[in-house]
């Protein structure tokens, strides 16, 4: 067996260095690479089974064209030549009739370079509408960072901070964006302490210094509570504040209208505990906050994110080793150049989001606004879409709205490795190659200061092609061919060229990291209009944003929906993906909802009972999992479920257990178009 050194991907954001055992062009084994830069020899169950998705008998292997009614599950195999010709003809026809902006290019979680090649294609085609799930994933923390302190403040786990706050981040299950939990668990063995902010006692809870089991959806109140304590008790870094904070007095005055008791009442966390946690965060130097999805699954995400960044700033933890840093990128091609941003200078003002006044610097379209353009023609019609690496029927909030949008499109292309509920509505389905089957670069454009080599290990089966090569072909057919290559790998070489490296050199090196410098602001100031950290947003009026975070009010429980529903990612799946990979499905065979023991008794429920979960927006069925590790007033339902063993003509029972049947996209946060995913009033009953 030949062992190939590469990096895991497409089971989460990827990051672990792995060794892939190949025999006869087939992956027989995967083991962790002890030299892995982020994992130091760790691997999770998804990583071990990462190649099994390649060998499923029902994997898509040929391009398909719809022959029956939309969604009827009837297909005919066609050649790549026919498929690509049909796609380019239809997209160009839409462009001629409605303008290029009527074609949307949609991506889910970025899986690798394909995301950036898609943006390049959209820019060259002339469409400003790249749709992405960034509304609920990273844009809030990243772009709020750009507006508040001029960078995306990444938790510096590499420097082993003495204190890490896991704020709505379940890092041992999600190893989020390359923050592989080994980095934290190793630091904990050497003395790092942690504080958890999570309605559930997650895996590290028993080792935590404090666990703040807040009510879902109340992170803003908690963050303001922390700020209140730190300001009232003068625990902030006076030197930093005097020199580098803009609007400290305004924030202090603003918080006079808020009390620790109010924070406690809203969050359901005792005032003493909030005070103690804020004090520990303020006095431990340095301390890092690992922000998770939880703060991004709420319409008030902009305010929560900037309140948390204000905490980092006040306590002197910004761009400090072991705090929250501005990672220095390696010397590779800048993102703007790679995606050919200069080819579409009108994009910021022409994007669908502009009409909704989304926050400047958000360069993708939130799914809520994309769908209203398709369904209602607002602000202008969108008629066709190209979707890759995404399953919006399950992953966008308010699934029935997605169903309506998919149906309303004149032409839909989906690229995936497996038939999904979304792909079952497509006019053309393209068989994508998975990781291990093509060369790829990991973590490009994610802002963590490094890129990872993912060299190919085996050939793809049948007629599968990598997204990068599909987009490269479409680029040649639909845009100026001078921007594309005979060999799609040359796109990767473009990225590496400034580093003076070939992809081969890069694969041998394994990763490329920028030389990390700290406190860069001391020389040049912060990259904001005032040159300081903007606790008070200086551009508020210009951009129509609130200058300071809004003070939240207490939400009164609803009599009909007395419990609060939230969700967390499964450690065995990626979002809606891989319910069809047998060895993962064996570990988590069905969707379940975590219910506190006391609550279960009051509802007369036993473990594994089938229950109906109901919100104002819909109802689904999952099984009860009774636990003491969740607040009694909260339930945590599984997200991402559909049943691949079902029938494509019924969209694989997409409604039955799908969490997004219970969410709504009608009220979203203006800045990022973020819907409420965590903290929804619900009720539970036995089925
Ligand atoms: N209610 C609720 N909704 C959520 C979330 C939540 O927590 N709760 N999380 C949100 C977040 S953070 C995100 S990022 C989004 C994710 O949303 P999506 O990205 O839409 O979800 P995934 O299941 O990761 O990806 C979907 C598809 O990508 C396919 N795929 C994998 N690799 C490849 C490849 O190389 N090429 C192609 N063409 N396809 C591939 C898989 O087979 C799968 O069908 O969902 C968001 N939606
Ligand atoms: N195994 C696995 N790993 C993944 C993914 C996956 O689907 N599966 N997806 C990847 C992607 S795209 C992303 S964005 C990351 C996300 O990774 P995380 O940020 O860890 O996201 P979640 O699992 O959605 O939520 C994290 C924690 O928030 C808690 N929580 C729920 N509601 C609230 C609340 O209102 N406030 C607070 N403070 N906490 C709350 C949950 O109990 C959970 O423990 O993971 C990546 N890694
Ligand atoms: S933690 Fe993520 S990158 Fe590491 S092995 Fe698991 S799925 Fe792969
Ligand atoms: Mo995400």
XYZ file of N, CA and C and ligand atoms in Angstrom, residues 8 11-12 14-16 42-44 46-47 175 180, ligand 3:
47
model
N -7.490 16.189 5.461
C -8.901 15.825 5.459
C -9.723 17.024 4.970
N -15.552 16.872 5.358
C -16.274 16.242 6.465
C -16.573 17.323 7.510
N -15.863 18.422 7.434
C -16.145 19.704 8.083
C -15.315 20.706 7.304
N -12.340 20.997 7.454
C -11.083 20.300 7.160
C -9.955 20.893 7.957
N -8.864 20.181 8.009
C -7.726 20.731 8.736
C -6.747 19.660 9.176
N -7.241 18.471 9.521
C -6.326 17.463 10.040
C -5.418 16.921 8.949
N -4.184 13.689 15.789
C -5.606 13.434 16.127
C -6.403 13.145 14.853
N -7.441 12.352 14.987
C -8.402 12.180 13.885
C -9.768 11.907 14.508
N -10.847 12.345 13.859
C -12.187 12.102 14.405
C -12.864 11.002 13.579
N -15.352 11.017 11.583
C -15.651 11.399 10.189
C -14.396 11.320 9.340
N -13.287 11.696 9.933
C -12.022 11.678 9.198
C -11.611 10.252 8.845
N -14.709 21.100 15.449
C -13.334 21.431 15.005
C -13.376 22.531 13.964
N -8.816 22.942 15.251
C -8.912 21.524 15.628
C -8.787 21.416 17.149
S -11.798 16.903 12.829
Fe -12.426 17.553 10.776
S -10.529 17.674 9.613
Fe -10.115 16.442 11.451
S -10.454 14.327 10.842
Fe -12.369 15.072 11.690
S -13.517 15.778 9.917
Fe -11.386 15.628 9.294
